[in-house]
Amino acid sequence: MNDYEVIRQIGEGAFGRALLVRDKRAAGDGLCVVKHISFRKMSTREKEASKKEVTLLSKMKHPNIVSFIASFQERGNLYIVMEFCDGGDLMKKINMQRGLLFSEDQVVDWFVQICLGLKHIHDRKILHRDIKAQNIFLTSGGRKAKLGDFGIARMLNNTMEMARTCVGTPYYLSPEICENRPYNNKTDIWGLGCVLYELCCLRHPFEGSSLRQLVSKICRGHFPPVSVQYSHSLRQLVTQLFKTNPRDRPSVSSVLRRPFLEKHISKHVSTQVMQEEYNDLVSPQNRATAAAPKEAKTGRKAAEKTQKARGAGRPGGADGSPSAKPAWRVPFRANTPVLLRPPPQRVGRSAADRRLAGNQ
C-alpha cells in the first residue's frame, strides 16, 4: 500500500474495508478505490474463492463495467484496486430527484448502458447476482453508467454466517430466491427490472408493512403501475422483466433488441466493440450510423476478430475440435439469506406527493 495515499474510508464489512485512495504514481488526481480484504478471518475455501474472483474481475473489460486496475497481497491481506466513479451510485441520483421524474430519454439511456454491461458478463456465462441501483455507478458528469460490485463485493460485505441472515432489506430478491429455487441468468433480469422501475418511479417496486407482505408481493409480482408519462413500450418492458416465472422473462440480448432501446446502443459502443459483441442486436440502418469515419481504419482488424469469435462460437470451435457447452459461472456467494428483518421506509415520496412535471 506504499504506492497509495488513503483519502477516506467509503465502506466496511466483515472481511475488510473499501478505501478511496490516490495513486502516487499516476498522473492527474490518480483517484481509485482499494478494497482491503483480510485473509485472517477467512476459511481456506473463502481464500481460494476470493483469489478466483480477482481473476474473474480482471477479465471484465467493458465501458459499462467498473474497471479492475490491479490486485496484490501484502501481510495477510488482499488488495483489489478498482476504478473510482465520481458520480456516485444510481440510488443516490434517484434520491436527489426529490419526486421529479426523469425524462424517458434519460431513463432509457442509463438502462441501455446497464444492459450492455450485463450482456458482456452473461455472454461469458457469468452471473452478477447483486444487480441493484446501489451497484450501478455514474461517471462523466452522470452520463455514463457502469455495473459494479459483483463477485468479490459480497465477500467484502458478509461472512458466510452473516449472509444467512438478512443484512439490509430484500427489495431486490426474485420470486425464485424467495422460494429457495435455483439462481440463474433470469434472476439477474429480475434485478434489472427493479432498477428500471426505480428509474421510472423513484421508489422500490415491491414494498410492504411487514417482511411477510413484501415477500408475498414479490412472489405474486404485484407492483404499482409505472406512470403513463412513459411510453407504452417502456411500461410493457417493466411488466415483462417482472414475470414471476423466470422462463417467461426475456434475456438481456432480447431486451436490447427492442426498437426503442436499440437506437441508443451505438451512442455508447465503438464500431469495433459493436462488431465484436453487439452485431446481432443492431439493425443494418443503426449499424451504419454507428460506423464513424475516424474508426474506419480499425475495420479490418475488427473484422478479423469478429471472424475468429464467430469461429470459436460454432459447434466444434474455430479449429474443428469438439467443445462442450459452458456452464453458467456463479460468483462465490454465501447461501441465500433467511429473511428476518422488516423493511425500512420506501425510497422517495409517495405517488400522491410526486410531481410529474418537468424532466431532467
Short mmCIF file of C-alpha atoms in Angstrom, two decimals:
data_model
loop_
_atom_site.label_atom_id
_atom_site.label_comp_id
_atom_site.label_asym_id
_atom_site.label_seq_id
_atom_site.Cartn_x
_atom_site.Cartn_y
_atom_site.Cartn_z
CA MET A 1 0.00 0.00 0.00
CA ASN A 2 3.01 2.31 -0.06
CA ASP A 3 2.05 3.47 -3.55
CA TYR A 4 -1.36 4.69 -2.38
CA GLU A 5 -2.39 7.62 -0.20
CA VAL A 6 -5.59 6.88 1.72
CA ILE A 7 -8.07 9.74 1.49
CA ARG A 8 -11.03 8.27 3.35
CA GLN A 9 -12.90 5.06 4.07
CA ILE A 10 -16.04 4.64 1.95
CA GLY A 11 -17.22 1.22 3.13
CA GLU A 12 -16.64 -1.51 5.70
CA GLY A 13 -17.59 -5.16 6.05
CA ALA A 14 -16.80 -8.33 7.90
CA PHE A 15 -13.70 -9.05 5.84
CA GLY A 16 -12.29 -5.58 5.41
CA ARG A 17 -12.76 -2.06 4.09
CA ALA A 18 -13.25 -0.08 0.90
CA LEU A 19 -10.96 2.94 0.68
CA LEU A 20 -10.83 5.96 -1.59
CA VAL A 21 -7.14 6.41 -2.37
CA ARG A 22 -4.78 8.39 -4.57
CA ASP A 23 -2.22 6.51 -6.63
CA LYS A 24 1.04 8.37 -6.03
CA ARG A 25 2.47 7.11 -9.33
CA ALA A 26 -0.42 8.24 -11.52
CA ALA A 27 -0.74 11.45 -13.50
CA GLY A 28 -3.68 13.69 -12.65
CA ASP A 29 -5.68 13.13 -9.48
CA GLY A 30 -4.98 9.36 -9.54
CA LEU A 31 -8.15 8.58 -7.58
CA CYS A 32 -9.20 4.95 -7.31
CA VAL A 33 -10.90 2.59 -4.87
CA VAL A 34 -8.98 -0.07 -2.96
CA LYS A 35 -10.87 -2.99 -1.45
CA HIS A 36 -8.82 -4.20 1.50
CA ILE A 37 -9.77 -7.76 2.42
CA SER A 38 -8.26 -9.58 5.38
CA PHE A 39 -7.40 -13.25 4.86
CA ARG A 40 -7.06 -13.79 8.61
CA LYS A 41 -10.79 -14.30 9.19
CA MET A 42 -11.31 -16.45 6.09
CA SER A 43 -11.51 -20.19 5.77
CA THR A 44 -9.32 -21.93 3.21
CA ARG A 45 -12.32 -22.19 0.88
CA GLU A 46 -13.06 -18.49 1.17
CA LYS A 47 -9.44 -17.57 0.49
CA GLU A 48 -9.35 -19.66 -2.68
CA ALA A 49 -12.71 -18.30 -3.80
CA SER A 50 -11.56 -14.71 -3.31
CA LYS A 51 -8.46 -15.32 -5.42
CA LYS A 52 -10.61 -16.79 -8.19
CA GLU A 53 -12.88 -13.76 -8.05
CA VAL A 54 -9.92 -11.46 -8.56
CA THR A 55 -9.06 -13.39 -11.72
CA LEU A 56 -12.68 -13.07 -12.81
CA LEU A 57 -12.75 -9.32 -12.18
CA SER A 58 -9.53 -8.79 -14.11
CA LYS A 59 -11.16 -10.21 -17.25
CA MET A 60 -14.21 -7.94 -17.13
CA LYS A 61 -13.16 -5.20 -19.54
CA HIS A 62 -16.10 -3.18 -20.84
CA PRO A 63 -17.00 0.54 -20.92
CA ASN A 64 -20.13 -0.15 -18.85
CA ILE A 65 -18.41 -2.22 -16.14
CA VAL A 66 -16.37 -0.62 -13.35
CA SER A 67 -12.74 -1.24 -14.33
CA PHE A 68 -10.39 -3.55 -12.49
CA ILE A 69 -6.96 -1.90 -12.18
CA ALA A 70 -4.75 -4.21 -10.13
CA SER A 71 -4.55 -6.59 -7.18
CA PHE A 72 -1.83 -7.62 -4.76
CA GLN A 73 -1.32 -9.42 -1.46
CA GLU A 74 0.51 -7.93 1.47
CA ARG A 75 0.85 -9.09 5.10
CA GLY A 76 -2.08 -11.48 5.03
CA ASN A 77 -4.34 -9.05 3.20
CA LEU A 78 -5.74 -8.98 -0.33
CA TYR A 79 -5.97 -5.57 -2.03
CA ILE A 80 -8.11 -5.01 -5.12
CA VAL A 81 -7.72 -1.69 -6.93
CA MET A 82 -10.79 -0.56 -8.89
CA GLU A 83 -11.84 2.47 -10.91
CA PHE A 84 -13.33 5.35 -8.89
CA CYS A 85 -16.68 6.57 -10.25
CA ASP A 86 -17.00 10.21 -9.24
CA GLY A 87 -20.75 10.44 -9.92
CA GLY A 88 -21.73 8.16 -7.06
CA ASP A 89 -24.26 5.36 -7.37
CA LEU A 90 -27.62 5.36 -9.13
CA MET A 91 -29.64 5.18 -5.91
CA LYS A 92 -28.03 8.41 -4.76
CA LYS A 93 -29.04 10.01 -8.07
CA ILE A 94 -32.61 8.72 -7.72
CA ASN A 95 -32.93 10.12 -4.19
CA MET A 96 -31.64 13.51 -5.35
CA GLN A 97 -34.64 13.84 -7.70
CA ARG A 98 -36.97 14.57 -4.75
CA GLY A 99 -40.01 13.28 -6.62
CA LEU A 100 -39.28 14.89 -10.00
CA LEU A 101 -39.38 12.08 -12.58
CA PHE A 102 -36.56 11.54 -15.04
CA SER A 103 -37.26 12.02 -18.73
CA GLU A 104 -37.79 8.81 -20.68
CA ASP A 105 -34.72 9.56 -22.78
CA GLN A 106 -32.57 9.69 -19.63
CA VAL A 107 -34.09 6.51 -18.20
CA VAL A 108 -33.55 4.61 -21.44
CA ASP A 109 -30.01 5.94 -21.88
CA TRP A 110 -28.89 4.67 -18.46
CA PHE A 111 -30.85 1.44 -18.78
CA VAL A 112 -29.28 0.53 -22.13
CA GLN A 113 -25.80 1.04 -20.69
CA ILE A 114 -26.61 -1.24 -17.75
CA CYS A 115 -27.90 -3.86 -20.18
CA LEU A 116 -24.74 -3.62 -22.29
CA GLY A 117 -22.59 -4.29 -19.23
CA LEU A 118 -24.81 -7.18 -18.14
CA LYS A 119 -24.76 -8.72 -21.63
CA HIS A 120 -20.96 -8.68 -21.53
CA ILE A 121 -20.86 -10.85 -18.41
CA HIS A 122 -23.81 -13.07 -19.41
CA ASP A 123 -22.13 -13.78 -22.75
CA ARG A 124 -19.25 -15.19 -20.71
CA LYS A 125 -21.61 -17.41 -18.71
CA ILE A 126 -21.12 -15.36 -15.54
CA LEU A 127 -23.93 -14.26 -13.25
CA HIS A 128 -23.88 -10.93 -11.41
CA ARG A 129 -26.27 -11.91 -8.57
CA ASP A 130 -26.42 -8.45 -6.99
CA ILE A 131 -27.97 -6.07 -9.51
CA LYS A 132 -29.44 -3.05 -7.75
CA ALA A 133 -29.27 0.73 -8.01
CA GLN A 134 -26.56 0.91 -5.32
CA ASN A 135 -24.30 -1.25 -7.50
CA ILE A 136 -24.57 0.92 -10.60
CA PHE A 137 -22.14 3.83 -10.70
CA LEU A 138 -22.06 7.07 -12.68
CA THR A 139 -19.16 8.92 -14.29
CA SER A 140 -18.65 11.64 -16.92
CA GLY A 141 -20.99 14.07 -15.21
CA GLY A 142 -23.64 11.40 -14.71
CA ARG A 143 -23.86 10.50 -18.39
CA LYS A 144 -22.11 7.12 -18.25
CA ALA A 145 -23.46 4.22 -16.17
CA LYS A 146 -21.29 1.30 -15.06
CA LEU A 147 -22.18 -2.02 -13.49
CA GLY A 148 -20.05 -2.81 -10.47
CA ASP A 149 -19.71 -4.64 -7.16
CA PHE A 150 -20.21 -8.25 -8.15
CA GLY A 151 -18.22 -11.28 -7.06
CA ILE A 152 -15.73 -10.00 -4.52
CA ALA A 153 -18.09 -7.30 -3.24
CA ARG A 154 -20.20 -9.83 -1.34
CA MET A 155 -17.00 -11.24 0.12
CA LEU A 156 -16.22 -7.80 1.49
CA ASN A 157 -19.67 -7.23 2.94
CA ASN A 158 -20.55 -10.54 4.58
CA THR A 159 -19.06 -13.56 6.21
CA MET A 160 -20.62 -16.93 5.42
CA GLU A 161 -22.67 -16.80 8.63
CA MET A 162 -23.78 -13.20 8.26
CA ALA A 163 -25.10 -13.87 4.77
CA ARG A 164 -27.53 -16.43 6.18
CA THR A 165 -29.39 -13.62 7.92
CA CYS A 166 -30.90 -10.59 6.28
CA VAL A 167 -28.40 -7.75 6.09
CA GLY A 168 -30.48 -4.85 4.82
CA THR A 169 -33.87 -5.26 3.15
CA PRO A 170 -34.51 -7.79 0.37
CA TYR A 171 -36.22 -5.42 -2.07
CA TYR A 172 -34.38 -6.99 -4.98
CA LEU A 173 -34.99 -10.67 -4.21
CA SER A 174 -36.71 -12.52 -7.02
CA PRO A 175 -39.62 -14.96 -6.55
CA GLU A 176 -37.37 -17.97 -7.19
CA ILE A 177 -34.92 -16.89 -4.48
CA CYS A 178 -37.75 -16.21 -2.02
CA GLU A 179 -38.98 -19.75 -2.71
CA ASN A 180 -35.48 -21.24 -2.43
CA ARG A 181 -35.36 -22.21 -6.10
CA PRO A 182 -32.10 -22.13 -8.12
CA TYR A 183 -30.49 -18.87 -9.18
CA ASN A 184 -29.96 -18.37 -12.92
CA ASN A 185 -29.38 -15.66 -15.51
CA LYS A 186 -33.08 -14.73 -15.44
CA THR A 187 -32.70 -13.81 -11.77
CA ASP A 188 -30.32 -11.05 -12.89
CA ILE A 189 -33.11 -9.94 -15.25
CA TRP A 190 -35.47 -9.53 -12.27
CA GLY A 191 -32.88 -7.23 -10.66
CA LEU A 192 -32.69 -5.34 -13.95
CA GLY A 193 -36.45 -4.84 -13.74
CA CYS A 194 -36.14 -3.45 -10.22
CA VAL A 195 -33.57 -0.90 -11.40
CA LEU A 196 -35.69 0.14 -14.40
CA TYR A 197 -38.77 0.54 -12.19
CA GLU A 198 -36.84 2.70 -9.71
CA LEU A 199 -35.61 4.92 -12.55
CA CYS A 200 -39.21 5.41 -13.69
CA CYS A 201 -40.94 5.69 -10.31
CA LEU A 202 -38.19 6.80 -7.87
CA ARG A 203 -39.25 4.06 -5.44
CA HIS A 204 -38.91 0.33 -4.95
CA PRO A 205 -41.37 -1.78 -6.97
CA PHE A 206 -42.15 -4.09 -4.07
CA GLU A 207 -42.80 -2.73 -0.58
CA GLY A 208 -44.76 -3.88 2.43
CA SER A 209 -45.57 -3.05 6.02
CA SER A 210 -44.03 -6.37 7.04
CA LEU A 211 -41.49 -8.75 5.61
CA ARG A 212 -44.20 -11.34 5.03
CA GLN A 213 -46.22 -8.85 2.98
CA LEU A 214 -43.16 -7.79 1.00
CA VAL A 215 -42.25 -11.37 0.06
CA SER A 216 -45.88 -12.08 -0.83
CA LYS A 217 -45.92 -9.16 -3.28
CA ILE A 218 -42.63 -10.27 -4.82
CA CYS A 219 -43.84 -13.85 -5.32
CA ARG A 220 -47.11 -12.68 -6.88
CA GLY A 221 -45.44 -9.96 -8.94
CA HIS A 222 -47.74 -7.22 -7.62
CA PHE A 223 -46.37 -3.69 -8.04
CA PRO A 224 -47.87 -0.21 -8.61
CA PRO A 225 -48.03 0.69 -12.32
CA VAL A 226 -45.44 2.92 -13.97
CA SER A 227 -46.61 6.47 -14.75
CA VAL A 228 -48.31 6.99 -18.13
CA GLN A 229 -45.78 9.78 -18.62
CA TYR A 230 -43.64 6.99 -20.05
CA SER A 231 -44.28 5.20 -23.35
CA HIS A 232 -46.28 2.00 -23.65
CA SER A 233 -43.12 0.21 -24.84
CA LEU A 234 -41.23 1.13 -21.67
CA ARG A 235 -44.11 0.24 -19.36
CA GLN A 236 -44.60 -3.07 -21.14
CA LEU A 237 -40.91 -3.88 -20.73
CA VAL A 238 -41.15 -3.39 -16.95
CA THR A 239 -44.03 -5.88 -16.86
CA GLN A 240 -42.04 -8.44 -18.87
CA LEU A 241 -38.99 -8.14 -16.62
CA PHE A 242 -41.22 -8.88 -13.60
CA LYS A 243 -42.65 -12.18 -14.84
CA THR A 244 -42.75 -14.43 -11.79
CA ASN A 245 -41.70 -17.48 -13.83
CA PRO A 246 -38.03 -16.99 -14.80
CA ARG A 247 -38.61 -18.75 -18.13
CA ASP A 248 -41.07 -16.03 -19.15
CA ARG A 249 -38.55 -13.21 -18.64
CA PRO A 250 -36.55 -12.06 -21.66
CA SER A 251 -32.79 -12.47 -21.88
CA VAL A 252 -30.69 -9.31 -21.80
CA SER A 253 -29.99 -9.75 -25.53
CA SER A 254 -33.72 -9.92 -26.20
CA VAL A 255 -34.23 -6.76 -24.16
CA LEU A 256 -31.63 -4.86 -26.19
CA ARG A 257 -33.27 -5.89 -29.48
CA ARG A 258 -36.35 -3.80 -28.74
CA PRO A 259 -36.50 -0.96 -31.29
CA PHE A 260 -36.95 1.82 -28.73
CA LEU A 261 -33.75 0.69 -26.97
CA GLU A 262 -31.71 -0.39 -29.99
CA LYS A 263 -31.14 3.14 -31.28
CA HIS A 264 -29.31 4.03 -28.05
CA ILE A 265 -26.73 1.25 -28.34
CA SER A 266 -24.49 2.95 -30.91
CA LYS A 267 -24.21 6.02 -28.65
CA HIS A 268 -22.22 4.03 -26.10
CA VAL A 269 -20.34 1.44 -28.15
CA SER A 270 -17.45 1.94 -30.59
CA THR A 271 -17.62 0.37 -34.04
CA GLN A 272 -15.07 -2.28 -33.11
CA VAL A 273 -16.92 -3.32 -29.95
CA MET A 274 -20.21 -3.19 -31.86
CA GLN A 275 -18.90 -5.69 -34.40
CA GLU A 276 -17.31 -7.92 -31.77
CA GLU A 277 -20.15 -8.09 -29.24
CA TYR A 278 -23.37 -6.47 -30.44
CA ASN A 279 -23.53 -7.04 -34.19
CA ASP A 280 -26.52 -9.35 -33.74
CA LEU A 281 -28.51 -6.72 -31.81
CA VAL A 282 -28.45 -3.69 -34.09
CA SER A 283 -30.38 -3.28 -37.35
CA PRO A 284 -28.33 -2.53 -40.52
CA GLN A 285 -29.58 1.07 -40.55
CA ASN A 286 -28.43 1.81 -36.99
CA ARG A 287 -25.26 -0.21 -37.53
CA ALA A 288 -24.31 2.05 -40.42
CA THR A 289 -24.97 5.13 -38.29
CA ALA A 290 -22.58 3.84 -35.65
CA ALA A 291 -19.69 3.48 -38.13
CA ALA A 292 -17.76 6.73 -37.71
CA PRO A 293 -15.12 7.68 -40.32
CA LYS A 294 -12.39 8.02 -37.71
CA GLU A 295 -12.86 4.35 -36.83
CA ALA A 296 -12.77 3.08 -40.43
CA LYS A 297 -9.11 2.16 -40.18
CA THR A 298 -9.93 -0.33 -37.42
CA GLY A 299 -12.46 -2.16 -39.60
CA ARG A 300 -10.09 -4.78 -40.95
CA LYS A 301 -8.75 -5.71 -37.50
CA ALA A 302 -12.27 -5.77 -36.06
CA ALA A 303 -13.47 -8.00 -38.89
CA GLU A 304 -10.65 -10.45 -38.24
CA LYS A 305 -11.52 -10.57 -34.54
CA THR A 306 -15.21 -11.00 -35.36
CA GLN A 307 -14.45 -13.88 -37.72
CA LYS A 308 -12.31 -15.54 -35.07
CA ALA A 309 -15.02 -15.05 -32.43
CA ARG A 310 -17.68 -16.50 -34.74
CA GLY A 311 -15.49 -19.48 -35.48
CA ALA A 312 -14.97 -20.08 -31.79
CA GLY A 313 -18.73 -19.87 -31.20
CA ARG A 314 -19.59 -22.61 -33.79
CA PRO A 315 -20.01 -26.23 -32.73
CA GLY A 316 -16.58 -27.75 -32.54
CA GLY A 317 -14.83 -24.36 -32.15
CA ALA A 318 -12.66 -22.48 -34.63
CA ASP A 319 -10.19 -25.32 -35.04
CA GLY A 320 -12.81 -28.01 -35.51
CA SER A 321 -12.15 -29.61 -32.14
CA PRO A 322 -15.17 -30.69 -30.05
CA SER A 323 -16.32 -28.17 -27.47
CA ALA A 324 -18.67 -28.56 -24.54
CA LYS A 325 -21.37 -26.02 -23.75
CA PRO A 326 -20.01 -23.89 -20.90
CA ALA A 327 -21.90 -23.88 -17.64
CA TRP A 328 -23.00 -20.64 -16.05
CA ARG A 329 -20.41 -19.45 -13.57
CA VAL A 330 -21.79 -18.12 -10.31
CA PRO A 331 -19.56 -15.70 -8.39
CA PHE A 332 -18.67 -17.04 -4.95
CA ARG A 333 -21.59 -16.21 -2.66
CA ALA A 334 -22.91 -17.49 0.60
CA ASN A 335 -26.27 -19.22 0.85
CA THR A 336 -29.49 -17.36 0.15
CA PRO A 337 -30.24 -15.14 3.17
CA VAL A 338 -33.06 -16.00 5.53
CA LEU A 339 -35.50 -13.11 5.53
CA LEU A 340 -35.70 -11.85 9.09
CA ARG A 341 -35.71 -8.09 9.24
CA PRO A 342 -38.74 -5.94 8.28
CA PRO A 343 -38.09 -3.32 5.58
CA PRO A 344 -37.50 0.36 6.36
CA GLN A 345 -39.41 3.19 4.74
CA ARG A 346 -39.63 3.38 0.98
CA VAL A 347 -37.27 5.36 -1.21
CA GLY A 348 -38.54 8.83 -2.07
CA ARG A 349 -42.07 10.17 -1.59
CA SER A 350 -45.42 8.51 -2.11
CA ALA A 351 -47.00 8.57 -5.55
CA ALA A 352 -49.53 11.15 -4.39
CA ASP A 353 -46.79 13.59 -3.49
CA ARG A 354 -44.74 13.05 -6.61
CA ARG A 355 -44.63 15.86 -9.14
CA LEU A 356 -44.86 14.67 -12.73
CA ALA A 357 -43.98 17.98 -14.36
CA GLY A 358 -40.53 18.67 -15.72
CA ASN A 359 -37.76 16.42 -16.90
CA GLN A 360 -34.12 16.14 -16.15
#
